[in-house]
XYZ file of C-alpha atoms in Angstrom:
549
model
C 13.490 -15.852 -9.739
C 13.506 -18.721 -11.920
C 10.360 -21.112 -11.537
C 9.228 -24.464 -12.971
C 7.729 -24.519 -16.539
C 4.905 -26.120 -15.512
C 4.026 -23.059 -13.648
C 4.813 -20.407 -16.169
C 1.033 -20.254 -17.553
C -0.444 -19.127 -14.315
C 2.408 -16.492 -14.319
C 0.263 -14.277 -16.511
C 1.292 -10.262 -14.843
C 4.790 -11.469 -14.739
C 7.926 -9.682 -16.162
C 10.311 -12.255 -17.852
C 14.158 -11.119 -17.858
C 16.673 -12.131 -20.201
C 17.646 -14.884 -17.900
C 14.382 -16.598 -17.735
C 13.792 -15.465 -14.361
C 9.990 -14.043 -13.375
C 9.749 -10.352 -11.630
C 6.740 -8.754 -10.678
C 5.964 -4.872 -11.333
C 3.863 -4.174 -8.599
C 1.946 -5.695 -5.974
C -1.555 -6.316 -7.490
C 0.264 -8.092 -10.351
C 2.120 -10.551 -8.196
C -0.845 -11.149 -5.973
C -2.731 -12.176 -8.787
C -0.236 -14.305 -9.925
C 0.138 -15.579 -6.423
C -3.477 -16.575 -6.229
C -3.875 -18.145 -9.673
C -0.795 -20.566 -8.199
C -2.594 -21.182 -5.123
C -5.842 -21.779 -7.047
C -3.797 -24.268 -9.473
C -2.630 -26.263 -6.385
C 0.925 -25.281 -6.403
C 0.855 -23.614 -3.107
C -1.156 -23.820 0.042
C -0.571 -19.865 0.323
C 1.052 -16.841 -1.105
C 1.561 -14.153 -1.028
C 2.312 -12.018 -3.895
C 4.112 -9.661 -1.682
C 6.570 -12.638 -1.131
C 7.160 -13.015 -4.930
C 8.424 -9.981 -4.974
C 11.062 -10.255 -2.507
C 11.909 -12.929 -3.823
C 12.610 -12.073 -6.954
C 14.290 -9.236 -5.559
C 16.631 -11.357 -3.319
C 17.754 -13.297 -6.799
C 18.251 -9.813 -8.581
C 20.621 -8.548 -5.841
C 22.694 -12.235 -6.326
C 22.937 -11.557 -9.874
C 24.311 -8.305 -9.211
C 26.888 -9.258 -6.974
C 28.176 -11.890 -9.240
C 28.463 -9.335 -11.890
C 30.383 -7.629 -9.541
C 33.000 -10.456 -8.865
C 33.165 -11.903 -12.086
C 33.772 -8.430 -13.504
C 36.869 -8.064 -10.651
C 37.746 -11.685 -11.366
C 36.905 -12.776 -15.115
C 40.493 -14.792 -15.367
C 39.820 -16.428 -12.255
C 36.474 -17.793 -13.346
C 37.546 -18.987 -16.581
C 40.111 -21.088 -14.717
C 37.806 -22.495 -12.195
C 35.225 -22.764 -14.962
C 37.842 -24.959 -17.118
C 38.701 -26.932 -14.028
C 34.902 -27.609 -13.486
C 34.364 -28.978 -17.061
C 37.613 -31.190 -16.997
C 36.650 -32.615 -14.110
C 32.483 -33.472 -14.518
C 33.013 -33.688 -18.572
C 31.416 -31.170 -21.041
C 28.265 -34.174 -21.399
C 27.835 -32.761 -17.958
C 27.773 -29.092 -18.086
C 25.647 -29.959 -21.457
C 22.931 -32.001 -19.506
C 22.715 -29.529 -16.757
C 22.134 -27.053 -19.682
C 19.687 -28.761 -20.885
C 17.320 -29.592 -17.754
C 17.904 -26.078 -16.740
C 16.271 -25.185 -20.010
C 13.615 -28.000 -19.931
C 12.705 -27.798 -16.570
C 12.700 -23.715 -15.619
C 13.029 -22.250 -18.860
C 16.565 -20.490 -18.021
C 18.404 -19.093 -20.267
C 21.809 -17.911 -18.800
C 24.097 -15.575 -20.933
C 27.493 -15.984 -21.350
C 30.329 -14.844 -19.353
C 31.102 -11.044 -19.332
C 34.616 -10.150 -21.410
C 37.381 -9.605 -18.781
C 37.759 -6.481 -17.370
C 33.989 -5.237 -17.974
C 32.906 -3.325 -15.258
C 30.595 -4.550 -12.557
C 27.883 -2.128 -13.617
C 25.442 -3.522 -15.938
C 21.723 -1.516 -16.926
C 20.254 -4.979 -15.769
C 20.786 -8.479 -14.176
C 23.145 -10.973 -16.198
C 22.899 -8.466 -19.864
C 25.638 -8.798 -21.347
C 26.567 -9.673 -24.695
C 26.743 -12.848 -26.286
C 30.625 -14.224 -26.448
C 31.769 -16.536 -29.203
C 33.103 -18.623 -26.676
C 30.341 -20.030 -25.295
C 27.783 -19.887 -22.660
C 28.963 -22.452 -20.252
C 29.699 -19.530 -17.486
C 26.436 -17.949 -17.656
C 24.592 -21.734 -17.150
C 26.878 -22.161 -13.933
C 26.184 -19.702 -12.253
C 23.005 -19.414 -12.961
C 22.894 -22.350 -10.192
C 24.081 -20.360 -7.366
C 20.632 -18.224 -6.927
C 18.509 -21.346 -7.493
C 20.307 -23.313 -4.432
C 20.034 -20.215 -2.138
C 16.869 -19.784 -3.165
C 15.952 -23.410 -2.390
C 18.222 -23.133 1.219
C 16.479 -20.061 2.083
C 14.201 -21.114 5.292
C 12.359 -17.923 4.614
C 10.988 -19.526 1.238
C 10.308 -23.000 2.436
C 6.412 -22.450 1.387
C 7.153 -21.438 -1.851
C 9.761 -24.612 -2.940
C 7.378 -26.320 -4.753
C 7.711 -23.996 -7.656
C 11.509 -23.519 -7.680
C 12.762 -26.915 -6.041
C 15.970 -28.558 -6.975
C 14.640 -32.379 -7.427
C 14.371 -32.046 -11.020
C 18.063 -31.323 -11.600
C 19.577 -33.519 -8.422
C 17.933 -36.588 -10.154
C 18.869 -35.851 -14.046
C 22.626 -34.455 -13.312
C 25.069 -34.372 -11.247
C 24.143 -30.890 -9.955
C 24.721 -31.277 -5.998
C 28.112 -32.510 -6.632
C 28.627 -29.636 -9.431
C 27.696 -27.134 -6.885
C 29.238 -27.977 -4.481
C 32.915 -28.104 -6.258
C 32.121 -24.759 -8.011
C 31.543 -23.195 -3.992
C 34.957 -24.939 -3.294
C 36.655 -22.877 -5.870
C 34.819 -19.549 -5.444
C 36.270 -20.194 -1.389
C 39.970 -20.235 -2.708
C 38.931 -16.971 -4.288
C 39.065 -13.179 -2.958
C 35.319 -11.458 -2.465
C 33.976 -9.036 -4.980
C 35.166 -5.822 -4.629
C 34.597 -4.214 -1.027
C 34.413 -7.279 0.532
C 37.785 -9.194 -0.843
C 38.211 -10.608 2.633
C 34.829 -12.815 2.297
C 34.507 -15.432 0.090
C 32.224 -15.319 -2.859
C 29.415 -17.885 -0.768
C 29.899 -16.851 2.068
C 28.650 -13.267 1.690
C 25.632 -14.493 -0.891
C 24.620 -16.219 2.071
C 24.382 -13.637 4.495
C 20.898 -12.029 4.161
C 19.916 -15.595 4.745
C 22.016 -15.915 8.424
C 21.538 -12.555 9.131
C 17.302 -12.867 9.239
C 16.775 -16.565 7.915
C 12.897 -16.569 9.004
C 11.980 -13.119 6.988
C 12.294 -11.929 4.199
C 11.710 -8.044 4.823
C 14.656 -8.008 7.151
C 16.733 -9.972 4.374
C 15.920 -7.071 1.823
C 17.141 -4.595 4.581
C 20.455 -6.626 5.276
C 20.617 -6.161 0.871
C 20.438 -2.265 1.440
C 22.271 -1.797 3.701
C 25.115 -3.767 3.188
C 25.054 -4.257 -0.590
C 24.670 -0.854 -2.320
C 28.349 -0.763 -3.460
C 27.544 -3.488 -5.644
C 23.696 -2.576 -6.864
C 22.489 -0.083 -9.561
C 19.916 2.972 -8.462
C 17.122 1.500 -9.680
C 17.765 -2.036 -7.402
C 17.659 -0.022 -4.522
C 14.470 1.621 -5.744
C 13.108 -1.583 -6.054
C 14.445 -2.992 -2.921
C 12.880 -0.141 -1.252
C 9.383 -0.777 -2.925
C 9.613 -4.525 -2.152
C 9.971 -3.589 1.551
C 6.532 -1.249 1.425
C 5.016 -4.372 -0.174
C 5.570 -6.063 2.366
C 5.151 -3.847 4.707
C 1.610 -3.250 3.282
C 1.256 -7.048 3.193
C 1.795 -7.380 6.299
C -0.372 -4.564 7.403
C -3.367 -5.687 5.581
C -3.255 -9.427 7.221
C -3.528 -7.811 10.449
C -5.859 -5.009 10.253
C -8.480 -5.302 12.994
C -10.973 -2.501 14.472
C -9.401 -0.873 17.875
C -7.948 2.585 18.953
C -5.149 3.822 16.562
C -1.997 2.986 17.316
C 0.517 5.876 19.372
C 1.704 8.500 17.610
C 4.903 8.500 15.946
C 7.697 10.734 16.748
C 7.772 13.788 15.055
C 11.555 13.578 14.216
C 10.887 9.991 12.189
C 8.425 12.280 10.069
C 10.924 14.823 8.947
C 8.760 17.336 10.538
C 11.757 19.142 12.337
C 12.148 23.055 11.076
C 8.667 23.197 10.009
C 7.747 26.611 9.934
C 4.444 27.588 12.634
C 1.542 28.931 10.773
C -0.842 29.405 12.967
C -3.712 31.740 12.151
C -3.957 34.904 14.545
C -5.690 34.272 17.642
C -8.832 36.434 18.894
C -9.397 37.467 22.498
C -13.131 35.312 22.423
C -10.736 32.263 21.229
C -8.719 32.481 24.207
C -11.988 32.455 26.717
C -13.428 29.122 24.670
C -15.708 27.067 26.657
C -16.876 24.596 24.310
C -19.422 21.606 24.156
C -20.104 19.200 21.965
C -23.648 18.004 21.249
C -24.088 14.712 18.700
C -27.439 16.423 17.592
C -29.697 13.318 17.137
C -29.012 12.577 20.368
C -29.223 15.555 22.039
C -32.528 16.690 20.456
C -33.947 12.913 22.365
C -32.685 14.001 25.253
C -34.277 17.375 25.279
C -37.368 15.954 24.095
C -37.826 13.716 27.158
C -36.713 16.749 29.097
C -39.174 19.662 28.368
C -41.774 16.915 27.976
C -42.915 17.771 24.047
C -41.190 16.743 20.634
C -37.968 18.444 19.994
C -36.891 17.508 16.358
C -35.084 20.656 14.658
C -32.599 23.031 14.910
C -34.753 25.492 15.608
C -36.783 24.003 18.198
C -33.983 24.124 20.546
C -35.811 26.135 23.878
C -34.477 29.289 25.125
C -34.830 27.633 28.280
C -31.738 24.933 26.841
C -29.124 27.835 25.742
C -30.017 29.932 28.417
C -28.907 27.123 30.876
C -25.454 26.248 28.630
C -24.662 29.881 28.904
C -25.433 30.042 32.867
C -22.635 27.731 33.384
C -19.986 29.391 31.527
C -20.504 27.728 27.873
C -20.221 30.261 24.948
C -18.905 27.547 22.522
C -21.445 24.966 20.841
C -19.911 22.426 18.451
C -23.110 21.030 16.462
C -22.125 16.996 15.927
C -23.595 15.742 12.611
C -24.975 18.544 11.349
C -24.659 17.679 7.347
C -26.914 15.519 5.043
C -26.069 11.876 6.082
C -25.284 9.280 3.663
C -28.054 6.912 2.959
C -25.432 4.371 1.780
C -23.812 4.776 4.981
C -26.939 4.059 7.166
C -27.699 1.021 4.983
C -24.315 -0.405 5.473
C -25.038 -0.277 9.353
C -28.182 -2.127 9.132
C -27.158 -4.758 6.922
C -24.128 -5.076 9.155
C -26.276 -6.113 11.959
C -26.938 -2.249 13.758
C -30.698 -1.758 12.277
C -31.490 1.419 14.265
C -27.957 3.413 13.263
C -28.542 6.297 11.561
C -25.415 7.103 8.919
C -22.095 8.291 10.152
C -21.363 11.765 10.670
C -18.410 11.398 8.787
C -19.808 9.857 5.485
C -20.797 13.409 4.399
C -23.134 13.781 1.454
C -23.355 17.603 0.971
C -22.758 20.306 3.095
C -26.399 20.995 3.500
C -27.746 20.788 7.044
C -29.512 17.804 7.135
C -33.244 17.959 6.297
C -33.981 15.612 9.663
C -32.804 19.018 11.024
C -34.900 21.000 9.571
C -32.760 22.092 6.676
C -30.587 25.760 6.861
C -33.295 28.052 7.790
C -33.724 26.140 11.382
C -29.882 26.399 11.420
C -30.153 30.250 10.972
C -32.881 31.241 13.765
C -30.460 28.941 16.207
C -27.774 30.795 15.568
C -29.724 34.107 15.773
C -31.072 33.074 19.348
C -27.794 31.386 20.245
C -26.209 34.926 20.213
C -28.210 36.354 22.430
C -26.512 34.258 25.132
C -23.314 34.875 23.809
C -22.717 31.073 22.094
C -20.606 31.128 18.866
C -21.770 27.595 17.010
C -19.197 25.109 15.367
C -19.244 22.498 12.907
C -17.385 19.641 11.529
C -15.578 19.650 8.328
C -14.163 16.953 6.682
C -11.668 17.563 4.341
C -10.103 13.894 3.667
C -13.192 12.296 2.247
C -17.000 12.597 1.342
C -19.437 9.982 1.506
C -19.215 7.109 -0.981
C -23.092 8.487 -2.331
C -22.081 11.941 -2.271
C -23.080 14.878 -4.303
C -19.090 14.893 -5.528
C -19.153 11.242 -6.113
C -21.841 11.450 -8.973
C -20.737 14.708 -10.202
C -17.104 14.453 -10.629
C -15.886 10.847 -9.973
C -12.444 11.620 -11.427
C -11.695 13.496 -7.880
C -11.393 10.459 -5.877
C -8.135 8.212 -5.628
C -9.185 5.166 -7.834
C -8.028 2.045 -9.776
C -9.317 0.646 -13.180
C -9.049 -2.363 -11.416
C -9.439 -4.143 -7.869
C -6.129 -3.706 -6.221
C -5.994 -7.149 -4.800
C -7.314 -10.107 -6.703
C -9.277 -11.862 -4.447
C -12.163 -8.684 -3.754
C -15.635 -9.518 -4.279
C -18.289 -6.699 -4.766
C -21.581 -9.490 -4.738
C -23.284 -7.428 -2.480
C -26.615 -5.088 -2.485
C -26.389 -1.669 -4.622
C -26.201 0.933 -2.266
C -26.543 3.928 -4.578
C -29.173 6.382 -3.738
C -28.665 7.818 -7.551
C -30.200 5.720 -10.413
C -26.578 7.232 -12.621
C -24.396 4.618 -10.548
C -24.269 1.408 -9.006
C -21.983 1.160 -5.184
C -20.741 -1.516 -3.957
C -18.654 -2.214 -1.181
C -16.672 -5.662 -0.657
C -18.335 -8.663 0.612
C -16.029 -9.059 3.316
C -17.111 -6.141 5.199
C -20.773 -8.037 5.379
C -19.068 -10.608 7.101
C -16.814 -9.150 8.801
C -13.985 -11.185 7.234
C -11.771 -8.139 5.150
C -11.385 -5.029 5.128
C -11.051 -4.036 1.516
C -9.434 -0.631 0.574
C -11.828 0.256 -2.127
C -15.326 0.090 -3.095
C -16.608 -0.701 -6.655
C -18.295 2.379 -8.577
C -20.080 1.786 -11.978
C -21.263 4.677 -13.993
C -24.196 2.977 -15.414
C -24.523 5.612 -18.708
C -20.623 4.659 -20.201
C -20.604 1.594 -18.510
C -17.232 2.536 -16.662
C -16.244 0.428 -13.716
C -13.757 2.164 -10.837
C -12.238 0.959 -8.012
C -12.526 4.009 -5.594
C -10.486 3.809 -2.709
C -12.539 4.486 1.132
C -11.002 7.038 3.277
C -8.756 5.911 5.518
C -5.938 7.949 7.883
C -3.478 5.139 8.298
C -4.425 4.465 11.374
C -7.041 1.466 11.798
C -9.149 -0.081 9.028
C -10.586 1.916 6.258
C -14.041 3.990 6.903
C -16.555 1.399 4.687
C -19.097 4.361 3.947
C -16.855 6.855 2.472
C -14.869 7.955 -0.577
C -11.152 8.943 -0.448
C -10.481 12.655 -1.881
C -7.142 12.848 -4.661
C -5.689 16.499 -2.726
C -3.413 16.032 -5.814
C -5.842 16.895 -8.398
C -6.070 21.312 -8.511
C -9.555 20.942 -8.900
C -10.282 19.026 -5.566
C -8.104 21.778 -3.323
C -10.435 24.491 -4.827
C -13.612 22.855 -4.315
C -12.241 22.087 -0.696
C -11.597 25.554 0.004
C -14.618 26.679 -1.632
C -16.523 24.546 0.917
C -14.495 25.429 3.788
C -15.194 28.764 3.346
C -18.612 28.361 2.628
C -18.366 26.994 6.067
C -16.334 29.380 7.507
C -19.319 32.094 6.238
C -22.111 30.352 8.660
C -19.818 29.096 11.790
C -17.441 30.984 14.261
C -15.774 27.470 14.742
C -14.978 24.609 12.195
C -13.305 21.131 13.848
C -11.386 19.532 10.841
C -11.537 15.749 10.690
C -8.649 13.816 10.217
C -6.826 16.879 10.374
C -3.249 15.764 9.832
C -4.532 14.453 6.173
C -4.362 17.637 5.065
C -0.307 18.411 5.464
C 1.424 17.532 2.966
C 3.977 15.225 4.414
C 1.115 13.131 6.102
C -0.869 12.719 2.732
C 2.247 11.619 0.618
C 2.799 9.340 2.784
C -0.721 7.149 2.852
C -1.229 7.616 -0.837
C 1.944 8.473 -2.687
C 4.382 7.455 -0.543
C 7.777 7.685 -1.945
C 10.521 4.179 -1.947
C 11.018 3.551 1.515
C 7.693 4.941 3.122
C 5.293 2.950 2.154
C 2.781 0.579 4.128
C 0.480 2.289 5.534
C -2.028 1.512 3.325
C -2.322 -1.995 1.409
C -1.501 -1.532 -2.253
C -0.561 2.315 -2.311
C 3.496 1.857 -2.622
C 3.318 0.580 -6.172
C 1.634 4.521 -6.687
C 4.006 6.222 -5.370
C 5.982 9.283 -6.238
C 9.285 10.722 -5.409
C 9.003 13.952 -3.734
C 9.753 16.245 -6.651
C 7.065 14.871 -8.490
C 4.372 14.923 -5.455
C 5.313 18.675 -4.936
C 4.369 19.391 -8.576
C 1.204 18.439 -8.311
C-alpha cells in the first residue's frame, strides 16, 4: 500500500515495489514496523498483522486492473484522453506531482494493448514512450478504497487523502474517471460488473474485517491473480489468524476437538501395536508421587520419602482391590527453572512441573533408579506392571538436551514479535547459559511464544520457542522439540525405548504432537493452515517439503 513520506523512515523491514507501495514479508517484520509507527505517534495501535492485509488488499486491486486494462487498453486510452481534455494536462501534472511528493508513488505507464493480464508482479510493465499519465491515474483507485475501507479507519492517518483533495482537483478527478470505467464492460469473467463496482466488493461483502475481505479475494478473484498472490493471500489470512489468536490467549480448558474430516485424517491407515491378553484386563491408577508419598506418610505414621519405601502393606492393598496397573506421576528429574518460575509467579511451595522434564533420570527426591528398581521388584509380586510418562513434544527449558544440543529446539535468531522483553531473573541451573523467559509471564500480562537462550561461551543469543499443543497458552517452563531435525527423532526413540526397557506402560504427553499432520500444522503449517500458534505461518512449508524432512 502506498503510505505518507513522512512515515517511510519508521518503515525499516518493509519491501518497496516498483510502484512505491510498502509490503511486508512476514509477520515479525510488519509488527515491528507497526510498533515503531505507533511509537512515532502515527497510530494509537497496530497491528502488523493488519499491514499485511492491507497491502495485500492493494496487490489484489492492482491485479485486477491489469486484468481490465489488458482486456480493454483502447478503451482506457479513450477515457484517459477524455480525462486530460477535460481537467487539463497542468492537472494530471500536479496530481503527479503530489502523488510523488506526498507518498512517494511512482506509477508505470500503461501496458501496450493487447498484453495479457498476467504480469510476474503488480503494475511491471515496461516503460512506454508515450507517457505515464495511465499508470499515475490509476494509481488513485487503490488509495481511495483504501481510504473508504471502514475496515482501515485506524490506520488513515498514514495513507489519508487530505494531502491531494487540498493541492488538486483529485475528488473531482476520481470521481469522473469511476464515471467512465461504469460505461465500461468488467474485466474478463465478470464483463457484466463494472470496473468499481467489483473493486469494491471485498469492502460490502465484510466492510468491518479484513480477514473475511482477503477470503471474499480468494474466493472470488483467482481468475484474475497469479499463484504466488494466492500464496500470499493465504499467508496473510494465518497472520491474522495468529494475530488474532495471540490477543486472546487466556489460561482455561482447551477448546473441543475438531472434526476429524477438517484434518484430512480420513483413510488413515490403523497402526495399532498388537494387543496382549494382561492389556485387555488393565486396571490402572495413577499416583502424582509427591503427593502420594505425603499421604502415605501420614498414613503408616513414619516418613515415607522414596520409591522404595513404598510398604508392602500399600501394594498389597492396591492389588486386593483389583489394581495391577500403577502409573508413577512425575517420576523424572524436575526442572529447577520450572519450580523457580512457580515461586516467583506467586506459588512459593510448587515443586516443578512434571512436564518440564530435565532428564529421564528418576528424580533424586525419589531416591534415584535403584529405589525405582526394588519397587518394581516388590510391585510384581502382587502382580502390578508400573507406568510412566513420556513426553515426546518438549523437554524442560534447563534440560540436559537444552545445554547439550541447542540446535534441536524450534528457534529464532530473533524475538518473533517486537515488543518481548526478557528483563527478568536468570533461571539457568548451568553456569554455560543464561534463560530467560518474557516479562509478561511475571505479570501475568503476555504470553510470549519463546524464551531467550544465551550461550554465554560464543555469545549466541536464541529465541527458543516453549512447547505448546495449540490448544491454550504456551507451557512457560519448557522447550519446544524441532521433530524435523533426524537427529531429534533418534534421540526420541532412543529415550522411548530406554523407557520402554524399565516400564510395562508408557502414557505419551501431548500425544497427537507426534503425527505428522498435527505437528505441520502448529509449526510448519502450510498457506492456508496457519494460526495456531502466533508467528509460525511465516515458517511454513508446503507439504512436499515437510515430508522431506
Amino acid at each position: 500500500m502506498h503510505i505518507h513520506r513522512i512515515y517511510h523512515p519508521y518503515l525499516t523491514h518493509a519491501q518497496r515495489r516498483e510502484d512505491g507501495a510498502f509490503g511486508w514479508p512476514a509477520l515479525s517484520a510488519a509488527a515491528h514496523d507497526a510498533q515503531q509507527l505507533t511509537q512515532a505517534g502515527a497510530l494509537a495501535e497496530a497491528r502488523g498483522a493488519d499491514f499485511i492485509a492491507l497491502s495485500l488488499l492493494h496487490r489484489a486491486w492492482g491485479r485486477v486492473l491489469q486484468a481490465h486494462h489488458a482486456a480493454h487498453a483502447e478503451a482506457w486510452e479513450a477515457l484517459l484522453a477524455d480525462l486530460s481534455a477535460r481537467f487539463g494536462p497542468e492537472a494530471l501534472q500536479a496530481l503527479e506531482e503530489v502523488l510523488r511528493e506526498t507518498f512517494g508513488v511512482t506509477p508505470p505507464p500503461i501496458p501496450p494493448a493487447g498484453l495479457t493480464a498476467r504480469f510476474p508482479s503488480s503494475f511491471s510493465f515496461r516503460e512506454r514512450e508515450e507517457g505515464t499519465e495511465g499508470g499515475w491515474v490509476r494509481a488513485l483507485l487503490p488509495l481511495r478504497l483504501l481510504n473508504e475501507n471502514p475496515a482501515a479507519r485506524m490506520y488513515r492517518p498514514l495513507f489519508g487523502e487530505a494531502p491531494l483533495a487540498q493541492a488538486t482537483a483529485y475528488p473531482e478527478l476520481v470521481e469522473a474517471l469511476e464515471a467512465g470505467l461504469r460505461r465500461l464492460p468488467g474485466p474478463p469473467g465478470a464483463t457484466e460488473t463494472p470496473l468499481p463496482d467489483l473493486l469494491r466488493a471485498p469492502l460490502r461483502a465484510a466492510p468491518h474485517d479484513l480477514a473475511a475481505q482477503l477470503r471474499y479475494i480468494v474466493t472470488h478473484w483467482a481468475a484474475w491473480l497469479e499463484e504466488d498472490d494466492l500464496t500470499a493471500l493465504q499467508r496473510g489470512l494465518d497472520f491474522l489468524a495468529e494475530a488474532h489468536r495471540a490477543g486472546t490467549i487466556t489460561p482455561g480448558p482447551p477448546p473441543p476437538p475438531r472434526d476429524p474430516a477438517t484434518l484430512g485424517l480420513e483413510g488413515t491407515p490403523e497402526a495399532y501395536a498388537p494387543e496382549r491378553a494382561w492389556m485387555v484386563s488393565l486396571v490402572l491408577v495413577v499416583k502424582h508421587i509427591p503427593i502420594w508419598l505425603a499421604q502415605l506418610t501420614r498414613r503408616y505414621g513414619r516418613p515415607i520419602t522414596r520409591l522404595d519405601q513404598i510398604p508392602d502393606e500399600e501394594l498389597a492393598r492396591l492389588a486386593a482391590w483389583g489394581v495391577n496397573g500403577l502409573w508413577l506421576l512425575g517420576i523424572w528429574e524436575r526442572s529447577p527453572a520450572s519450580q523457580r518460575i512457580k515461586h516467583l509467579t506467586g506459588n512459593p511451595q510448587a515443586l516443578g512441573s512434571a512436564y518440564a522434564v530435565r532428564a529421564y533420570r528418576v528424580d533424586p527426591a525419589w531416591g534415584g533408579d535403584e529405589a525405582l528398581d526394588r519397587l518394581r521388584e516388590r510391585a510384581a509380586r502382587y502382580g502390578i506392571r508400573l507406568g510412566a510418562d513420556m513426553v515426546p513434544n518438549h523437554t524442560a527449558l534447563d534440560a540436559d538436551w537444552m545445554f547439550a544440543h541447542p540446535d534441536w529446539y524450534i528457534q529464532t535468531d530473533a524475538p518473533p514479535f517486537p515488543g518481548y522483553r526478557f528483563g527478568g531473573p536468570n533461571l539457568s541451573p548451568d553456569p554455560r547459559a543464561d534463560i530467560r523467559i518474557e516479562d509478561g509471564y511475571y505479570d501475568r500480562s503476555d504470553a510470549a511464544v519463546v524464551f531467550r537462550f544465551e550461550e554465554r561461551a560464543p555469545g549466541r543469543v536464541r529465541y527458543i520457542y516453549h512447547g505448546n499443543d495449540g490448544t491454550a497458552v504456551p507451557w512457560n517452563d519448557t522447550a519446544q522439540l524441532n521433530h524435523l531435525r533426524p537427529e531429534v527423532r533418534r534421540a526420541l526413540i532412543e529415550t522411548i525405548l530406554a523407557v520402554a526397557r524399565r516400564f510395562d506402560l508408557i502414557r505419551f504427553d501431548a500425544a497427537m504432537t507426534l503425527t505428522r499432520r498435527h505437528y505441520r500444522r502448529l509449526w510448519f503449517p502450510p498457506p492456508g493452515e496457519g494460526g495456531a500458534i502466533p508467528s509460525r505461518a511465516e515458517h511454513g512449508l508446503p507439504p512436499e517439503a515437510f515430508d522431506r524432512a
